């Protein structure tokens, strides 16, 4: 039990919620063709292979896995969900998924509501992925973060290997273990997210956008790659699987860039500057300006440029949302619109992201939901 306790990291603001999820019984456990977005990152590409090219290999691998499964008609997902291998105690497994739903509802209410439109199978699988991501993030961001060492992350990765091989360590892992046995989810994005957490332990500066891009892929682009195999691509979609995964990746990158732009002051107080050093220098800025925290014209101009780039990633993602299964589109649109509006809020704060938190008010949040729903109904193909 002590081992489990060590692993379960309490969430922000509520130390008991994730602890209550501990099981009662000891069920121990090539190059891509460049588009507008890539043109930006390739401008600072490293001489060998840019981060974007490396990340694209993961996209191709995940897309291949999905295509392979698409080809195997007999492996109809909904039927496979009735498989009995691996788990004999259905009540325990259902309870595990229910707990994942509870965590999701507590930490990401809007997203949780959106998942209720999905089929029960897909919905609970997305919850299981959400919970694993949340727990992974909490390792380095939560209240126990100071105790986290690279060795602890190695153990978390070993645990990931085990759950992918059908040996879950606790009941939340059991839910994910069941999910990855049913959907064509590759382990690589999960491993890469852990790699992102390792990076956060050892690195607090990013020399250029190429370095930052890789970090954003690790901690957020991976989420897109993990989620789409479960959310599913619309059967009527004419887009290539790769282009949909590319859009999913773009949404993760856009979200993380937005997160970084919103939290500049907060991160600086923790000694972290995620903004690319070469781009700061190009605008006549340095770490000192960030620690001083004064909104100057140089800062405004720099921020305008950063916001423009984040919006380009959102644009890239938007083209792909309509290719998802119709029932999965609404939560994605809702989260995209909400996160995108944080960029507007930074502008409304006159680019003061040092001491003023950019947030989207309740009214705007609520207003976004029908907009998201309307967009979800439109399944136009904008990708090839
Ligand atoms: C519909 C939807 C949003 C599905 C994703 C569900 C899911 C598995 C989410 C996991 C999120 C999570 C806990 C990630 C851990 C790392 C992390 C915290 C990343 C940051 C998220 C924002 O959270 P927050 O504001 O709470 O950040 P702080 O911890 O407070 O700093 C991120 C910025 C990134 C999360 C990334 C996504 C939500 C990407 C979603 C992309 C898709 C679902 C693909 C959609 C498909 C197409 C084709 C566009
Ligand atoms: Mn976090």
Short mmCIF file of C-alpha atoms and ligand atoms in Angstrom, two decimals:
data_model
loop_
_atom_site.label_atom_id
_atom_site.label_comp_id
_atom_site.label_asym_id
_atom_site.label_seq_id
_atom_site.Cartn_x
_atom_site.Cartn_y
_atom_site.Cartn_z
CA UNK A 1 0.00 0.00 0.00
CA UNK A 2 2.83 2.37 0.83
CA UNK A 3 4.10 1.91 -2.70
CA UNK A 4 0.74 2.86 -4.11
CA UNK A 5 0.52 5.87 -1.84
CA UNK A 6 3.87 7.03 -3.08
CA UNK A 7 2.61 6.90 -6.62
CA UNK A 8 -0.71 8.54 -6.19
CA UNK A 9 -0.06 12.21 -6.28
CA UNK A 10 -2.70 14.48 -4.89
CA UNK A 11 -4.41 16.91 -7.23
CA UNK A 12 -4.37 20.65 -6.88
CA UNK A 13 -6.72 21.99 -4.27
CA UNK A 14 -7.98 18.61 -3.14
CA UNK A 15 -5.57 16.21 -1.61
CA UNK A 16 -8.13 13.52 -1.01
CA UNK A 17 -9.78 12.99 -4.37
CA UNK A 18 -7.04 10.99 -6.03
CA UNK A 19 -6.10 9.21 -2.81
CA UNK A 20 -9.63 7.93 -2.59
CA UNK A 21 -9.03 6.26 -5.91
CA UNK A 22 -6.52 3.82 -4.51
CA UNK A 23 -7.85 0.30 -4.91
CA UNK A 24 -9.24 -1.26 -1.81
CA UNK A 25 -8.00 -4.69 -2.66
CA UNK A 26 -4.39 -5.22 -3.58
CA UNK A 27 -4.90 -5.96 -7.28
CA UNK A 28 -1.23 -5.23 -7.71
CA UNK A 29 -0.49 -4.54 -9.91
CA UNK A 30 10.56 10.86 -43.25
CA UNK A 31 10.05 13.95 -43.47
CA UNK A 32 6.71 15.58 -43.50
CA UNK A 33 5.57 17.95 -46.16
CA UNK A 34 5.71 21.39 -44.66
CA UNK A 35 2.59 23.40 -44.04
CA UNK A 36 2.18 26.93 -42.69
CA UNK A 37 2.80 25.92 -39.12
CA UNK A 38 5.84 23.84 -39.86
CA UNK A 39 7.28 26.72 -41.84
CA UNK A 40 7.52 28.62 -38.58
CA UNK A 41 9.33 25.96 -36.64
CA UNK A 42 11.54 24.97 -39.54
CA UNK A 43 12.76 28.55 -39.62
CA UNK A 44 14.64 27.70 -36.45
CA UNK A 45 15.20 24.05 -37.30
CA UNK A 46 18.27 22.43 -35.88
CA UNK A 47 20.82 21.42 -38.48
CA UNK A 48 20.16 17.70 -38.20
CA UNK A 49 16.46 16.99 -37.74
CA UNK A 50 14.01 19.49 -36.41
CA UNK A 51 11.85 18.58 -33.46
CA UNK A 52 8.86 18.74 -35.73
CA UNK A 53 10.31 16.12 -38.05
CA UNK A 54 11.05 13.84 -35.11
CA UNK A 55 7.58 14.30 -33.68
CA UNK A 56 6.03 13.61 -37.05
CA UNK A 57 7.51 10.11 -36.95
CA UNK A 58 5.37 9.44 -33.88
CA UNK A 59 2.34 10.81 -35.75
CA UNK A 60 3.03 8.43 -38.64
CA UNK A 61 3.44 5.47 -36.29
CA UNK A 62 0.18 6.19 -34.49
CA UNK A 63 -1.64 6.75 -37.79
CA UNK A 64 -0.29 3.43 -39.12
CA UNK A 65 -1.60 1.63 -36.06
CA UNK A 66 -5.06 3.08 -36.60
CA UNK A 67 -5.06 2.24 -40.30
CA UNK A 68 -3.99 -1.31 -39.50
CA UNK A 69 -6.94 -1.68 -37.18
CA UNK A 70 -9.31 -0.07 -39.66
CA UNK A 71 -8.29 -2.82 -42.05
CA UNK A 72 -9.18 -5.56 -39.61
CA UNK A 73 -12.95 -5.47 -39.98
CA UNK A 74 -13.50 -8.28 -37.49
CA UNK A 75 -12.09 -6.14 -34.72
CA UNK A 76 -15.12 -3.95 -34.48
CA UNK A 77 -14.49 -1.71 -31.48
CA UNK A 78 -17.85 -1.88 -29.84
CA UNK A 79 -17.82 -5.66 -30.10
CA UNK A 80 -14.30 -5.87 -28.77
CA UNK A 81 -15.41 -3.99 -25.70
CA UNK A 82 -17.27 -7.10 -24.73
CA UNK A 83 -14.07 -9.10 -24.60
CA UNK A 84 -13.53 -10.79 -21.31
CA UNK A 85 -9.85 -11.54 -21.38
CA UNK A 86 -7.68 -9.81 -18.82
CA UNK A 87 -10.41 -8.76 -16.44
CA UNK A 88 -12.69 -11.15 -14.71
CA UNK A 89 -14.00 -8.77 -12.09
CA UNK A 90 -16.33 -6.59 -14.13
CA UNK A 91 -17.64 -4.70 -11.14
CA UNK A 92 -14.14 -3.65 -10.20
CA UNK A 93 -13.37 -2.56 -13.73
CA UNK A 94 -16.61 -0.60 -13.99
CA UNK A 95 -15.85 1.00 -10.66
CA UNK A 96 -12.38 1.94 -11.91
CA UNK A 97 -13.86 3.66 -14.94
CA UNK A 98 -16.45 5.40 -12.78
CA UNK A 99 -13.66 6.78 -10.60
CA UNK A 100 -11.90 8.06 -13.72
CA UNK A 101 -15.14 9.83 -14.65
CA UNK A 102 -15.34 11.39 -11.19
CA UNK A 103 -11.80 12.75 -11.41
CA UNK A 104 -12.48 14.09 -14.87
CA UNK A 105 -15.69 15.76 -13.70
CA UNK A 106 -13.85 17.37 -10.83
CA UNK A 107 -10.89 18.73 -12.79
CA UNK A 108 -12.30 19.40 -16.23
CA UNK A 109 -16.02 20.01 -15.91
CA UNK A 110 -16.74 21.32 -19.39
CA UNK A 111 -14.75 18.58 -20.99
CA UNK A 112 -16.51 16.00 -18.83
CA UNK A 113 -19.91 17.29 -19.92
CA UNK A 114 -18.80 17.03 -23.52
CA UNK A 115 -17.73 13.42 -23.09
CA UNK A 116 -21.28 12.54 -22.05
CA UNK A 117 -22.25 12.86 -25.71
CA UNK A 118 -19.82 10.12 -26.69
CA UNK A 119 -20.70 6.43 -26.72
CA UNK A 120 -20.29 4.92 -23.23
CA UNK A 121 -17.27 2.91 -24.40
CA UNK A 122 -15.41 5.86 -25.88
CA UNK A 123 -16.36 8.14 -23.02
CA UNK A 124 -14.89 5.97 -20.31
CA UNK A 125 -11.78 5.29 -22.37
CA UNK A 126 -11.17 9.04 -22.72
CA UNK A 127 -11.66 9.44 -18.96
CA UNK A 128 -9.04 6.76 -18.32
CA UNK A 129 -6.56 8.57 -20.56
CA UNK A 130 -7.41 11.88 -18.91
CA UNK A 131 -6.74 10.47 -15.45
CA UNK A 132 -3.39 8.99 -16.46
CA UNK A 133 -2.35 12.36 -17.96
CA UNK A 134 -3.56 14.24 -14.91
CA UNK A 135 -1.64 11.95 -12.55
CA UNK A 136 1.48 12.22 -14.69
CA UNK A 137 1.25 16.01 -14.70
CA UNK A 138 0.66 16.06 -10.95
CA UNK A 139 3.95 14.23 -10.42
CA UNK A 140 5.85 17.36 -11.38
CA UNK A 141 3.17 20.01 -10.84
CA UNK A 142 1.29 18.80 -7.79
CA UNK A 143 1.86 19.23 -4.07
CA UNK A 144 4.36 16.36 -3.90
CA UNK A 145 6.38 17.66 -6.83
CA UNK A 146 9.46 18.43 -4.72
CA UNK A 147 9.84 14.70 -3.97
CA UNK A 148 9.83 13.71 -7.61
CA UNK A 149 13.17 12.55 -8.98
CA UNK A 150 14.14 11.13 -12.38
CA UNK A 151 14.13 7.69 -10.73
CA UNK A 152 10.54 8.18 -9.65
CA UNK A 153 9.66 8.98 -13.26
CA UNK A 154 11.51 5.84 -14.35
CA UNK A 155 9.32 3.85 -11.99
CA UNK A 156 6.21 5.59 -13.37
CA UNK A 157 7.35 4.55 -16.85
CA UNK A 158 7.89 0.94 -15.75
CA UNK A 159 4.38 1.01 -14.42
CA UNK A 160 3.18 2.28 -17.78
CA UNK A 161 4.94 -0.62 -19.55
CA UNK A 162 3.26 -3.01 -17.15
CA UNK A 163 -0.22 -1.65 -17.68
CA UNK A 164 0.22 -1.79 -21.45
CA UNK A 165 1.14 -5.45 -21.00
CA UNK A 166 -2.00 -6.11 -18.97
CA UNK A 167 -0.43 -5.85 -15.51
CA UNK A 168 -2.04 -2.77 -13.94
CA UNK A 169 -0.77 -1.63 -10.57
CA UNK A 170 -3.93 -0.02 -9.23
CA UNK A 171 -7.51 0.38 -10.32
CA UNK A 172 -6.97 3.58 -12.30
CA UNK A 173 -4.20 1.86 -14.21
CA UNK A 174 -6.57 -1.07 -14.70
CA UNK A 175 -9.02 1.23 -16.50
CA UNK A 176 -6.30 2.47 -18.85
CA UNK A 177 -4.95 -1.05 -19.28
CA UNK A 178 -8.41 -2.11 -20.44
CA UNK A 179 -8.66 0.92 -22.75
CA UNK A 180 -5.34 0.30 -24.49
CA UNK A 181 -6.28 -3.33 -25.00
CA UNK A 182 -9.35 -2.25 -26.96
CA UNK A 183 -8.26 0.80 -28.93
CA UNK A 184 -5.27 1.20 -31.25
CA UNK A 185 -3.36 3.40 -28.85
CA UNK A 186 0.41 3.46 -29.20
CA UNK A 187 2.52 3.58 -26.03
CA UNK A 188 4.95 6.13 -27.47
CA UNK A 189 2.94 9.31 -26.74
CA UNK A 190 2.54 8.13 -23.12
CA UNK A 191 6.27 7.57 -22.80
CA UNK A 192 6.89 10.92 -24.42
CA UNK A 193 4.69 12.68 -21.88
CA UNK A 194 6.84 11.19 -19.12
CA UNK A 195 9.88 12.42 -21.06
CA UNK A 196 8.34 15.91 -20.94
CA UNK A 197 8.14 15.63 -17.16
CA UNK A 198 11.82 14.63 -17.08
CA UNK A 199 12.62 17.67 -19.18
CA UNK A 200 10.77 19.87 -16.69
CA UNK A 201 13.00 18.52 -13.91
CA UNK A 202 16.24 19.35 -15.66
CA UNK A 203 15.56 22.27 -17.96
CA UNK A 204 14.23 25.75 -17.29
CA UNK A 205 15.26 27.62 -20.46
CA UNK A 206 14.51 27.04 -24.15
CA UNK A 207 17.01 28.43 -26.64
CA UNK A 208 14.69 28.56 -29.63
CA UNK A 209 11.25 27.52 -30.84
CA UNK A 210 12.49 24.16 -31.98
CA UNK A 211 13.35 23.27 -28.38
CA UNK A 212 10.07 24.67 -27.13
CA UNK A 213 8.11 22.79 -29.79
CA UNK A 214 9.55 19.51 -28.57
CA UNK A 215 8.61 20.34 -24.98
CA UNK A 216 5.06 21.26 -26.07
CA UNK A 217 4.78 18.01 -27.98
CA UNK A 218 5.93 16.02 -24.95
CA UNK A 219 3.51 17.52 -22.46
CA UNK A 220 0.49 18.34 -24.63
CA UNK A 221 0.81 17.26 -28.27
CA UNK A 222 0.96 13.72 -26.91
CA UNK A 223 -2.55 14.17 -25.46
CA UNK A 224 -3.94 14.69 -28.95
CA UNK A 225 -2.22 11.55 -30.23
CA UNK A 226 -3.50 9.50 -27.29
CA UNK A 227 -7.09 10.75 -27.59
CA UNK A 228 -7.87 10.43 -31.30
CA UNK A 229 -7.64 6.62 -31.47
CA UNK A 230 -10.40 6.56 -28.87
CA UNK A 231 -12.46 9.50 -30.14
CA UNK A 232 -12.37 8.04 -33.61
CA UNK A 233 -12.31 9.50 -37.09
CA UNK A 234 -15.67 9.95 -38.83
CA UNK A 235 -16.34 7.05 -41.21
CA UNK A 236 -17.34 9.57 -43.89
CA UNK A 237 -14.11 11.56 -43.49
CA UNK A 238 -12.06 11.90 -46.65
CA UNK A 239 -9.06 13.29 -44.82
CA UNK A 240 -5.95 11.19 -44.46
CA UNK A 241 -5.41 9.65 -41.04
CA UNK A 242 -2.04 11.43 -40.85
CA UNK A 243 -3.63 14.84 -41.40
CA UNK A 244 -6.13 14.25 -38.59
CA UNK A 245 -3.34 13.24 -36.22
CA UNK A 246 -1.40 16.28 -37.34
CA UNK A 247 -4.38 18.44 -36.35
CA UNK A 248 -4.62 16.70 -32.98
CA UNK A 249 -0.94 17.35 -32.41
CA UNK A 250 -1.45 21.00 -33.39
CA UNK A 251 -4.21 21.38 -30.80
CA UNK A 252 -1.96 20.10 -28.05
CA UNK A 253 0.83 22.46 -29.14
CA UNK A 254 -1.60 25.41 -29.36
CA UNK A 255 -2.96 24.67 -25.88
CA UNK A 256 0.46 24.40 -24.34
CA UNK A 257 1.75 27.57 -26.03
CA UNK A 258 -1.32 29.36 -24.71
CA UNK A 259 -0.71 27.93 -21.26
CA UNK A 260 2.88 29.21 -21.37
CA UNK A 261 1.81 32.69 -22.54
CA UNK A 262 -0.83 32.89 -19.82
CA UNK A 263 1.55 31.78 -17.06
CA UNK A 264 4.68 33.85 -17.82
CA UNK A 265 4.67 35.62 -14.43
CA UNK A 266 3.81 32.52 -12.43
CA UNK A 267 6.51 30.47 -14.17
CA UNK A 268 9.10 33.24 -13.70
CA UNK A 269 8.43 33.18 -9.97
CA UNK A 270 9.40 29.49 -10.10
CA UNK A 271 12.56 30.40 -12.00
CA UNK A 272 11.20 29.14 -15.31
CA UNK A 273 11.20 30.89 -18.66
CA UNK A 274 9.63 28.78 -21.40
CA UNK A 275 9.73 31.57 -24.00
CA UNK A 276 12.39 31.06 -26.69
CA UNK A 277 15.55 32.92 -25.71
CA UNK A 278 16.48 33.83 -29.29
CA UNK A 279 13.05 35.34 -29.92
CA UNK A 280 13.21 37.37 -26.71
CA UNK A 281 16.60 38.69 -27.82
CA UNK A 282 15.24 39.58 -31.24
CA UNK A 283 12.76 41.90 -29.51
CA UNK A 284 15.49 43.37 -27.31
CA UNK A 285 14.31 41.43 -24.27
CA UNK A 286 15.97 39.07 -21.80
CA UNK A 287 15.16 37.02 -18.70
CA UNK A 288 15.74 40.17 -16.62
CA UNK A 289 12.81 41.90 -18.32
CA UNK A 290 10.63 38.96 -17.46
CA UNK A 291 11.72 38.91 -13.82
CA UNK A 292 11.17 42.71 -13.68
CA UNK A 293 7.69 42.13 -15.07
CA UNK A 294 7.04 45.48 -16.71
CA UNK A 295 4.76 45.73 -19.71
CA UNK A 296 6.71 47.77 -22.24
CA UNK A 297 6.16 48.28 -25.97
CA UNK A 298 8.90 45.76 -26.63
CA UNK A 299 7.04 43.24 -24.52
CA UNK A 300 3.72 44.00 -26.27
CA UNK A 301 5.30 43.51 -29.68
CA UNK A 302 6.95 40.29 -28.57
CA UNK A 303 3.66 39.00 -27.17
CA UNK A 304 1.76 39.89 -30.36
CA UNK A 305 4.16 37.69 -32.27
CA UNK A 306 3.80 34.80 -29.80
CA UNK A 307 0.02 35.03 -29.81
CA UNK A 308 0.00 35.03 -33.61
CA UNK A 309 1.93 31.78 -33.68
CA UNK A 310 -0.31 30.10 -31.09
CA UNK A 311 -3.34 31.09 -33.19
CA UNK A 312 -1.78 29.50 -36.26
CA UNK A 313 -1.59 26.21 -34.40
CA UNK A 314 -5.23 26.60 -33.36
CA UNK A 315 -6.15 27.28 -37.01
CA UNK A 316 -4.33 24.12 -38.02
CA UNK A 317 -6.22 22.12 -35.39
CA UNK A 318 -9.62 23.59 -36.33
CA UNK A 319 -9.37 22.16 -39.82
CA UNK A 320 -9.12 18.67 -38.35
CA UNK A 321 -11.87 18.70 -35.71
CA UNK A 322 -14.64 18.15 -38.25
CA UNK A 323 -12.95 14.91 -39.30
CA UNK A 324 -13.52 13.36 -35.89
CA UNK A 325 -16.44 11.10 -35.13
CA UNK A 326 -19.48 13.35 -34.80
CA UNK A 327 -20.06 12.49 -31.13
CA UNK A 328 -16.46 13.38 -30.25
CA UNK A 329 -16.42 16.79 -31.90
CA UNK A 330 -18.29 18.76 -29.30
CA UNK A 331 -15.88 18.32 -26.36
CA UNK A 332 -12.96 19.04 -28.66
CA UNK A 333 -14.56 22.21 -30.04
CA UNK A 334 -15.56 23.31 -26.55
CA UNK A 335 -12.05 22.91 -25.17
CA UNK A 336 -10.50 24.48 -28.27
CA UNK A 337 -12.73 27.56 -28.15
CA UNK A 338 -12.27 28.00 -24.42
CA UNK A 339 -8.50 27.70 -24.57
CA UNK A 340 -8.22 29.89 -27.64
CA UNK A 341 -10.08 32.66 -25.84
CA UNK A 342 -7.30 32.82 -23.25
CA UNK A 343 -5.23 34.47 -25.98
CA UNK A 344 -7.94 37.14 -26.40
CA UNK A 345 -7.91 37.61 -22.62
CA UNK A 346 -4.14 38.24 -22.66
CA UNK A 347 -4.74 40.96 -25.25
CA UNK A 348 -7.58 42.41 -23.17
CA UNK A 349 -5.14 42.57 -20.22
CA UNK A 350 -2.88 44.73 -22.41
CA UNK A 351 -0.34 41.86 -22.45
CA UNK A 352 0.21 41.98 -18.71
CA UNK A 353 0.79 38.30 -18.14
CA UNK A 354 3.22 39.03 -15.31
CA UNK A 355 0.73 39.88 -12.60
CA UNK A 356 -2.72 39.58 -14.18
CA UNK A 357 -4.08 36.13 -14.94
CA UNK A 358 -5.85 35.88 -18.26
CA UNK A 359 -9.05 33.96 -17.85
CA UNK A 360 -12.27 33.39 -19.71
CA UNK A 361 -15.26 34.51 -17.66
CA UNK A 362 -18.27 32.32 -16.96
CA UNK A 363 -20.52 34.13 -19.45
CA UNK A 364 -18.05 33.72 -22.29
CA UNK A 365 -17.48 30.11 -21.29
CA UNK A 366 -21.20 29.38 -21.35
CA UNK A 367 -21.64 31.22 -24.64
CA UNK A 368 -18.95 29.02 -26.19
CA UNK A 369 -20.85 25.81 -25.54
CA UNK A 370 -23.64 26.32 -28.11
CA UNK A 371 -21.06 27.68 -30.57
CA UNK A 372 -19.05 24.49 -30.06
CA UNK A 373 -22.17 22.41 -30.49
CA UNK A 374 -23.07 24.21 -33.71
CA UNK A 375 -19.60 23.63 -35.11
CA UNK A 376 -19.69 20.00 -34.05
CA UNK A 377 -22.81 19.52 -36.17
CA UNK A 378 -20.98 20.72 -39.26
CA UNK A 379 -18.85 17.91 -40.59
CA UNK A 380 -17.27 19.61 -43.54
CA UNK A 381 -14.04 18.19 -44.80
CA UNK A 382 -11.32 20.81 -44.98
CA UNK A 383 -8.43 18.40 -44.98
CA UNK A 384 -6.96 16.19 -47.62
C1 LIG B 1 -11.56 16.79 -25.74
C2 LIG B 1 -10.29 16.83 -25.04
C3 LIG B 1 -9.81 18.13 -24.58
C4 LIG B 1 -9.66 15.69 -24.81
C5 LIG B 1 -8.40 15.52 -24.09
C6 LIG B 1 -8.61 14.68 -22.90
C7 LIG B 1 -7.36 14.46 -22.18
C8 LIG B 1 -6.82 13.10 -22.24
C9 LIG B 1 -6.79 15.47 -21.50
C10 LIG B 1 -5.55 15.34 -20.68
C11 LIG B 1 -5.11 16.70 -20.23
C12 LIG B 1 -3.98 16.64 -19.25
C13 LIG B 1 -4.30 16.40 -17.82
C14 LIG B 1 -2.70 16.74 -19.69
C15 LIG B 1 -1.50 16.70 -18.81
C16 LIG B 1 -0.51 17.77 -19.18
C17 LIG B 1 -1.18 19.12 -19.12
C18 LIG B 1 -1.72 19.59 -17.83
C19 LIG B 1 -1.29 19.86 -20.25
C20 LIG B 1 -2.08 21.07 -20.33
C21 LIG B 1 -3.47 21.16 -20.46
C22 LIG B 1 -4.22 22.27 -19.92
O1 LIG B 1 -4.47 22.02 -18.57
P1 LIG B 1 -4.40 23.11 -17.44
O2 LIG B 1 -4.86 24.45 -17.93
O3 LIG B 1 -5.11 22.51 -16.30
O4 LIG B 1 -2.84 23.20 -17.21
P2 LIG B 1 -2.04 23.32 -15.87
O5 LIG B 1 -1.68 21.95 -15.42
O6 LIG B 1 -2.95 24.01 -14.89
O7 LIG B 1 -0.84 24.12 -16.23
C23 LIG B 1 -2.63 21.44 -21.56
C24 LIG B 1 -2.30 22.81 -21.93
C25 LIG B 1 -2.65 20.59 -22.79
C26 LIG B 1 -3.73 19.55 -22.91
C27 LIG B 1 -3.84 19.11 -24.33
C28 LIG B 1 -4.99 18.87 -24.92
C29 LIG B 1 -6.26 19.04 -24.19
C30 LIG B 1 -4.95 18.41 -26.36
C31 LIG B 1 -6.26 17.88 -26.80
C32 LIG B 1 -6.24 17.42 -28.20
C33 LIG B 1 -7.14 16.56 -28.65
C34 LIG B 1 -8.17 15.97 -27.79
C35 LIG B 1 -7.12 16.17 -30.08
C36 LIG B 1 -8.35 16.67 -30.81
C37 LIG B 1 -8.37 16.21 -32.18
C38 LIG B 1 -8.28 16.96 -33.28
C39 LIG B 1 -8.32 16.28 -34.58
C40 LIG B 1 -8.12 18.43 -33.28
MN1 LIG B 2 0.19 21.26 -14.99
#
